[in-house]
Amino acid sequence: MPPFRDDQIFIIAPGSETTLAQLGLPESFTPARYRLRSRMFRAEKAGEYEPIKIRRKEKAPPAPTPAPTAPVNGLAPAPNGAGSKPETTAPNDDDEWEEDRVSEEGAVWPIRGGKVVDWPCFYALMTHVYNYVNPPFHTPILLVSQPVWTPKEHEKVTQFFFEKFKVPAFTMVDSAMAASYAYGLTTATVVDVGLSKADITCISDSVLQDIGRSIAVPDCGGEAMTERLMELLNLRKGFTREVCEQLKKSNICEVLPSDFDIPTNDSVGGDAHSANPAAAASTGADGVPPGKRKQSVVADLPRGPGPNTQVGEEKKLEDEEGVLDIASIVTGGNMSEYLAQKEREKQEKAAARQAKKAGTAGAAAARIIRLPNNKRTRNTFVYEDFALHDAMKKAGMSNQNMADMQSAMDFDSSGGTGPNAAKRQKTPEPQSAVSDKPPPDAELLASPGSNGSGFRREIEVGPERFQAASGGILDRLADAIHRTIQSCIDVHRRSELWENLVVVGNGAKVRGFKEALVEVLMRKFLVSPSSATMFVSELPSRMSTPGGTGTSTPLPLSHHGGGGVNPLLLAATTAQNPGLLHPGGVSSSASASASGLLAPQQHPHSMHSSHAQTPTSIKLAKIPEYFPEWKEVGYEEAQFLGAQVAGRVLFVVDPAASGGAGGGGSKGYMSRTDYNEQGPGGVHEVCL
Amino acid sequence: MTSVPPQIPLKEEYGGDEINALVLDPGSHSIRAGFAGEDTPKSVVPTHYGVLSSGHHVYGENAIHIPNADMEIRNPYNTDGLVEDWDTAAKMWEYSITSRLTGARQTPPSRNGLNVVKDGEGDVEMETDETSKAKAETEKMEEEERDRALAEYPLLMTEPAWNPVKAREKTMEVAMEEWDVPAFFLAKTGQLAAYGNGKATALVVDVGHYNTSVTALWEGMVLRKSTTHSPLASSFLSDQIRRMFTTTTPPVPLTPYYLIASKIPVDAGHPASATYTNFSSPPSPSFRRFEEDRVLTAFKESVVSAWPGPGRLEANLEAVKLTPPRPFEMPDGWNNVFGAERYKVVEGLFDTKAAYPPPPSSTSSSSPSQSQYTPKSDDSIPSMIHRSVNACDVDARPALLGNIILTGAGSLIEKLPERLQSDVQAMFPNPRVRVIAAGGSVERKFGAWIGGSVLASLGTFHQMWISREEYAEFGAGLVERRCK
């Protein structure tokens, strides 16, 4: 009888920006059901935190508030879960306070760079996640831990979960380990590109290599790319951090291979000043190997829309007014003028559109074949202006005002551009900028109007959008990967590590990022077969490349085999994906104890000796595509998938039924009894 | 919603009487730290550190490999393997423990600038009496917690056998006064490496970064007069490889990775065809040398080998020619095979006359990084063993020669154990000579640390700690009497 059932397992994966959670494991694993922003707001009472920003209303509306509350409560799936929380002030009870589900102003982010920087707030966040998901009493928790957490901090977290939530069982799985389970690999290099850092971990024979592991490499995450975009776009007015952030998350932001020509269009004269300096400064040009490895780039690229087309004209218009700081207009008290101006424009445009319609219908039909993003000079994305929302809220604007504003903005995006914009929405590149909000949140944000979402506008960007990763982030990351693998103690595994790169993390979500990273690695580190050895026939091939097939790889030492690997987990993860395993891996794990005894005698001194230089090949690992839901959203959060695998194996699979591989020692979680006996320190026995 | 962390249960409540000690094994190349009882150190940080022009020090792999024009790479150790710059060394030791074991000393979140309320006009947080009081309280808590980071665990540290009394006392002072550890002990690396191999009587040959040492151990006690050390170690080997590169014709280019933007394959022996990274202000020479060492490490791992014997390399040049050469590719794409050279660079460790001589002083100005050290014949590993064994009692010699433990990351050079075995055998034909070298590289790289981990988790060791009270009563001089 297994101690727990699938539907009881509660998985939490805290991250610097987003915390993932799920209660219960479905038959086919799905991406995390709950995605919560990893932030809390300081409550009125010091030392306490609220999940939702609560702001004081500047002036109480004369009428007893039907208008403000209705839209707020009308949100169907309460995105931040406060609807069920008793401690949040219901707006009806107190006129002075108002919940603001959109604004993140003044939020406290307890996790920075994976590290918990504010423990009380972290505890509050975990409590919020727990209460929001609201699991029943008999619920074991599996926490995906960040590599940067120290053993001491593991104990701290364990203690918190046992004593605050009285959980019946608890375990932690390292984020890199979890990613390797998702991929079904026992030997892999996991590159986790996060918000402001990257972690690089070698896993060799299911043992995480602490030595040489690159933890929290700074300036290698998504934030570095946002900052690079800001740097490139700061010549243009209005490109704030938030705009750049959303640009990065949008589909038009891409990382192109170094030898890819960034499309330029000189015919659009009006914005040459903005496009050119950035293009010149890009490293897209600086790393091109001279005349080599040119991939089949279309030599004469079809250029972007010309100035005489409808698109061209529209864009010019957008460019002039597209990103101006509306928030400052509003706070400056000029809102009514702005609205009036917008109204005028709307009428003018409507008239113009009427006039044009007949003339351009044919032209529009001719341009149905859209160019892919990387061949277009300019492209647009939809920006959601939370700053404006904040500004208006703060100014105490009524919802009517906000609705007015929204409709004015709508003119900009869909209304104003008319058929053109509608068509753009259907281009191969979906335009939604909202990418990492949770599905329930996304629902909320996608709903138009003033019911809490930010204001949406379309913003056009030039070739800068291809240069998000040009600030040296790829070089830094590549160097760290090289360093990590080359310092892996298990020398024989290095070539295998190079061939099983697992790139996860939402920072790697930018289109083309992974491919570009592999390209940089190959360019800098790949060792080509030496022409000098071609004729040296005496050199036995297995001498130089033992790791490639795994056949001549020595079996692991006993302390490796028995130390950190949970045999159950190993069996389960390898059985899940036998195709990817080399035969050596299976046999070594199956007979870990037996072979561990033999191995030192078979290879008395030469564990490290016979190998050649690595890497001779660099490859991204392929993930087994069992789960359709995961396939749809991509595997950037594969750690969570791995955590689900681990959760099922550790909590559900009955140790007795699977042959008692490790006897009593194979338990992968800590029960309440264990905790009472061993204290928080006992978590080191079980956590992976 | 209360977010106050729950009370830490008292030790008695969960009945653990085991002491969770920390083991710190600082070396001149890397610092190993971890919890006693584990099989590998969790934290291994480089001993090299960066000094920015502002005077700020940066520690750890993540910081010191970034090409930066105003960063110098330094090492707090001198070439004798002893600490020279105590302030920095103490900080790095602390860093190695706090960064990955106990949690770093961090600026409290209220002051680290990450959680600053950014807006100037809107919701400025009103600092009422209550919040400021609470703030002060949390800060106090945080401060206490930071101070406790190291104060919670007894600390076992290692030292080289030739560590002078002053340095030992200083080490203890740092631990007791700066870190406030509850209990402390200092053990010799040779001793611990033997414990890690399960031996109490042994002759430990530790090939480190700056120094190779030989320590004789009799029933757990170090025979002081027998300990010898010489600079024929990894760093010397790196210099030998550098000299070999410059003396071959044409010279082998040694370009570190950070200078290469991309490379393309070239034929063996042909000049490299690579795109170089342009630096408006290039990183310092010390950084370059440090990064070159990374390439040399790869070279040592995949090409360099000791001539396994029997006999010296020069007597076996014919046999050497029959062994297949090994290829190596430099970061810039230059590649070639190395035949006899790959044995010759190691030969200096065993036969000092065969070592590459230092470059003539005229060329040394162009490469100031190369040291001018010429090994003396006394310094070779076999002659050190000879001296060490001869300094011991005649009765002890067979037991020592039968238990020669080879440890240290420098000993991972291919065939080095075989060569040592054959050389020592030739020197002492009579008693049985046995060189014990652990099979796995982990055991040899972290031999002393693993021994420390074993020792500190033994129940019987608990009586040996020097407690804080004892230190307060007797002072740092106690280390000489207690840690022998």
Short mmCIF file of C-alpha atoms in Angstrom, two decimals, chain A residues 160-375:
data_model
loop_
_atom_site.label_atom_id
_atom_site.label_comp_id
_atom_site.label_asym_id
_atom_site.label_seq_id
_atom_site.Cartn_x
_atom_site.Cartn_y
_atom_site.Cartn_z
CA PHE A 160 9.21 25.90 8.35
CA PHE A 161 7.12 23.45 6.35
CA PHE A 162 6.87 20.89 9.11
CA GLU A 163 6.06 23.32 11.82
CA LYS A 164 3.88 25.77 10.02
CA PHE A 165 1.78 23.43 7.92
CA LYS A 166 2.18 20.21 9.91
CA VAL A 167 2.75 18.33 6.67
CA PRO A 168 2.78 14.53 6.94
CA ALA A 169 5.81 14.26 4.65
CA PHE A 170 8.20 16.59 2.95
CA THR A 171 11.08 16.42 0.53
CA MET A 172 13.18 18.70 -1.60
CA VAL A 173 14.51 18.12 -5.07
CA ASP A 174 17.24 20.27 -6.53
CA SER A 175 16.04 22.18 -9.52
CA ALA A 176 18.79 20.83 -11.76
CA MET A 177 18.14 17.27 -10.65
CA ALA A 178 14.46 17.76 -11.42
CA ALA A 179 15.26 18.98 -14.92
CA SER A 180 17.32 15.87 -15.55
CA TYR A 181 14.40 13.67 -14.46
CA ALA A 182 12.17 15.44 -16.91
CA TYR A 183 14.63 14.64 -19.66
CA GLY A 184 15.08 11.11 -18.41
CA LEU A 185 18.83 11.51 -18.36
CA THR A 186 21.25 10.20 -15.79
CA THR A 187 24.16 12.20 -17.17
CA ALA A 188 23.48 15.73 -18.29
CA THR A 189 24.59 19.30 -18.03
CA VAL A 190 21.69 21.41 -16.87
CA VAL A 191 21.81 25.08 -17.77
CA ASP A 192 19.06 26.93 -15.96
CA VAL A 193 18.69 30.45 -17.27
CA GLY A 194 16.66 32.35 -14.75
CA LEU A 195 15.70 35.93 -14.12
CA SER A 196 18.99 37.47 -13.10
CA LYS A 197 21.29 34.49 -12.92
CA ALA A 198 22.04 31.14 -14.47
CA ASP A 199 22.92 27.89 -12.74
CA ILE A 200 25.01 25.29 -14.48
CA THR A 201 25.08 21.83 -13.04
CA CYS A 202 26.71 18.61 -14.12
CA ILE A 203 24.86 15.45 -13.26
CA SER A 204 26.88 12.34 -13.72
CA ASP A 205 25.31 8.94 -13.18
CA SER A 206 22.42 10.54 -11.34
CA VAL A 207 24.82 12.15 -8.90
CA LEU A 208 24.77 15.88 -8.77
CA GLN A 209 28.30 17.21 -8.96
CA ASP A 210 28.60 19.82 -6.26
CA ILE A 211 32.23 20.38 -7.05
CA GLY A 212 32.73 22.80 -9.85
CA ARG A 213 29.06 23.56 -10.10
CA SER A 214 28.40 27.10 -11.27
CA ILE A 215 25.77 28.50 -9.02
CA ALA A 216 24.02 31.78 -9.64
CA VAL A 217 26.31 33.08 -12.36
CA PRO A 218 25.37 36.75 -12.35
CA ASP A 219 24.16 38.72 -15.37
CA CYS A 220 23.23 35.62 -17.30
CA GLY A 221 19.47 35.66 -17.03
CA GLY A 222 16.51 37.24 -18.70
CA GLU A 223 17.06 40.48 -16.91
CA ALA A 224 20.42 40.92 -18.59
CA MET A 225 18.63 40.77 -21.92
CA THR A 226 16.05 43.30 -20.85
CA GLU A 227 18.81 45.60 -19.79
CA ARG A 228 20.59 45.14 -23.07
CA LEU A 229 17.42 46.06 -24.92
CA MET A 230 17.09 49.13 -22.78
CA GLU A 231 20.63 50.09 -23.58
CA LEU A 232 19.99 49.70 -27.28
CA LEU A 233 16.66 51.45 -27.28
CA ASN A 234 17.39 54.27 -24.95
CA LEU A 235 17.80 56.58 -27.88
CA ARG A 236 14.12 56.38 -28.44
CA LYS A 237 11.80 58.13 -26.15
CA GLY A 238 9.55 56.12 -23.95
CA PHE A 239 11.28 52.77 -24.04
CA THR A 240 11.08 52.16 -20.36
CA ARG A 241 12.20 49.05 -18.58
CA GLU A 242 8.69 47.69 -18.67
CA VAL A 243 8.40 48.19 -22.42
CA CYS A 244 11.70 46.40 -22.95
CA GLU A 245 10.66 43.60 -20.64
CA GLN A 246 7.51 43.00 -22.61
CA LEU A 247 9.38 43.32 -25.88
CA LYS A 248 11.74 40.59 -24.73
CA LYS A 249 8.83 38.34 -23.88
CA SER A 250 7.05 39.04 -27.11
CA ASN A 251 7.39 36.85 -30.12
CA ILE A 252 9.23 39.34 -32.22
CA CYS A 253 12.29 39.28 -30.00
CA GLU A 254 14.71 36.73 -31.37
CA VAL A 255 18.31 35.74 -30.97
CA LEU A 256 19.77 35.15 -34.39
CA PRO A 257 22.85 33.08 -35.18
CA SER A 258 25.97 35.17 -35.33
CA ASP A 259 26.26 34.92 -39.09
CA PHE A 260 22.68 35.85 -39.73
CA ASP A 261 22.19 39.16 -41.46
CA ILE A 262 20.06 41.42 -39.43
CA PRO A 263 17.56 42.87 -41.80
CA THR A 264 17.91 46.56 -42.36
CA ASN A 265 15.73 48.88 -44.26
CA ASP A 266 17.20 52.17 -45.16
CA SER A 267 14.19 53.32 -47.01
CA VAL A 268 12.38 54.17 -43.83
CA GLY A 269 14.14 57.42 -43.37
CA GLY A 270 12.37 58.67 -40.34
CA ASP A 271 13.87 56.23 -37.90
CA ALA A 272 17.32 55.74 -39.30
CA HIS A 273 18.76 57.51 -36.34
CA SER A 274 17.31 55.00 -33.98
CA ALA A 275 18.05 51.87 -35.88
CA ASN A 276 21.55 52.44 -37.02
CA PRO A 277 23.70 53.12 -33.97
CA ALA A 278 22.30 50.09 -32.32
CA ALA A 279 22.84 47.91 -35.32
CA ALA A 280 26.42 49.03 -35.53
CA ALA A 281 27.01 48.33 -31.89
CA SER A 282 25.57 44.89 -32.07
CA THR A 283 27.75 41.89 -31.64
CA GLY A 284 25.74 40.21 -34.27
CA ALA A 285 28.54 41.41 -36.46
CA ASP A 286 31.49 41.03 -34.18
CA GLY A 287 31.55 37.31 -33.88
CA VAL A 288 31.14 36.27 -37.46
CA PRO A 289 33.77 33.74 -38.36
CA PRO A 290 35.40 34.89 -41.55
CA GLY A 291 33.79 33.22 -44.45
CA LYS A 292 33.18 29.98 -42.65
CA ARG A 293 30.16 28.09 -41.50
CA LYS A 294 27.83 30.33 -43.34
CA GLN A 295 24.50 28.76 -43.20
CA SER A 296 22.14 29.05 -46.06
CA VAL A 297 21.07 32.56 -45.52
CA VAL A 298 18.83 33.93 -48.15
CA ALA A 299 21.17 36.22 -49.94
CA ASP A 300 18.82 38.92 -51.07
CA LEU A 301 16.29 39.18 -48.38
CA PRO A 302 12.94 40.51 -49.31
CA ARG A 303 12.80 43.80 -47.56
CA GLY A 304 10.26 44.91 -45.08
CA PRO A 305 7.29 46.96 -45.95
CA GLY A 306 8.14 50.01 -47.98
CA PRO A 307 7.13 53.54 -47.30
CA ASN A 308 4.34 53.58 -49.80
CA THR A 309 2.48 50.63 -48.48
CA GLN A 310 -0.18 50.91 -45.96
CA VAL A 311 1.96 49.27 -43.36
CA GLY A 312 4.73 51.74 -43.85
CA GLU A 313 2.54 54.71 -43.32
CA GLU A 314 0.85 53.33 -40.33
CA LYS A 315 4.08 52.49 -38.71
CA LYS A 316 5.51 55.88 -39.17
CA LEU A 317 2.54 57.25 -37.38
CA GLU A 318 3.01 54.75 -34.62
CA ASP A 319 6.60 55.57 -34.35
CA GLU A 320 5.94 59.19 -33.71
CA GLU A 321 3.46 58.72 -30.99
CA GLY A 322 3.64 55.07 -30.21
CA VAL A 323 5.55 54.99 -27.02
CA LEU A 324 5.13 58.36 -25.55
CA ASP A 325 4.78 58.37 -21.87
CA ILE A 326 1.07 58.56 -21.40
CA ALA A 327 1.44 58.00 -17.72
CA SER A 328 3.09 61.35 -17.30
CA ILE A 329 0.37 63.05 -19.28
CA VAL A 330 -2.21 61.61 -16.99
CA THR A 331 -0.44 62.50 -13.84
CA GLY A 332 0.24 65.93 -15.22
CA GLY A 333 -3.48 66.51 -15.31
CA ASN A 334 -3.74 66.78 -19.07
CA MET A 335 -5.82 63.72 -19.51
CA SER A 336 -8.92 65.34 -20.85
CA GLU A 337 -6.92 67.17 -23.47
CA TYR A 338 -5.22 63.98 -24.43
CA LEU A 339 -8.52 62.21 -24.74
CA ALA A 340 -9.91 64.99 -26.86
CA GLN A 341 -6.90 64.81 -29.10
CA LYS A 342 -7.28 61.11 -29.43
CA GLU A 343 -10.90 61.53 -30.29
CA ARG A 344 -10.02 63.91 -33.09
CA GLU A 345 -7.42 61.53 -34.41
CA LYS A 346 -9.87 58.73 -34.28
CA GLN A 347 -12.28 60.59 -36.44
CA GLU A 348 -9.63 61.64 -38.88
CA LYS A 349 -8.34 58.17 -39.18
CA ALA A 350 -11.75 56.70 -39.56
CA ALA A 351 -12.33 59.07 -42.41
CA ALA A 352 -8.99 58.27 -43.93
CA ARG A 353 -9.68 54.62 -43.60
CA GLN A 354 -12.97 54.96 -45.35
CA ALA A 355 -11.23 56.75 -48.16
CA LYS A 356 -8.45 54.28 -48.35
CA LYS A 357 -10.43 51.17 -48.06
CA ALA A 358 -11.44 50.96 -51.65
CA GLY A 359 -7.99 51.78 -52.91
CA THR A 360 -5.97 49.45 -50.75
CA ALA A 361 -8.12 46.40 -50.72
CA GLY A 362 -6.26 44.91 -53.61
CA ALA A 363 -2.88 45.78 -52.24
CA ALA A 364 -3.67 44.25 -48.90
CA ALA A 365 -4.74 41.04 -50.51
CA ALA A 366 -1.48 40.89 -52.39
CA ARG A 367 0.50 41.07 -49.20
CA ILE A 368 -1.11 38.13 -47.56
CA ILE A 369 2.13 36.22 -47.61
CA ARG A 370 3.82 37.49 -44.50
CA LEU A 371 7.50 37.61 -44.01
CA PRO A 372 8.91 35.75 -41.05
CA ASN A 373 9.99 37.97 -38.23
CA ASN A 374 13.71 37.59 -38.83
CA LYS A 375 13.46 39.00 -42.34
#
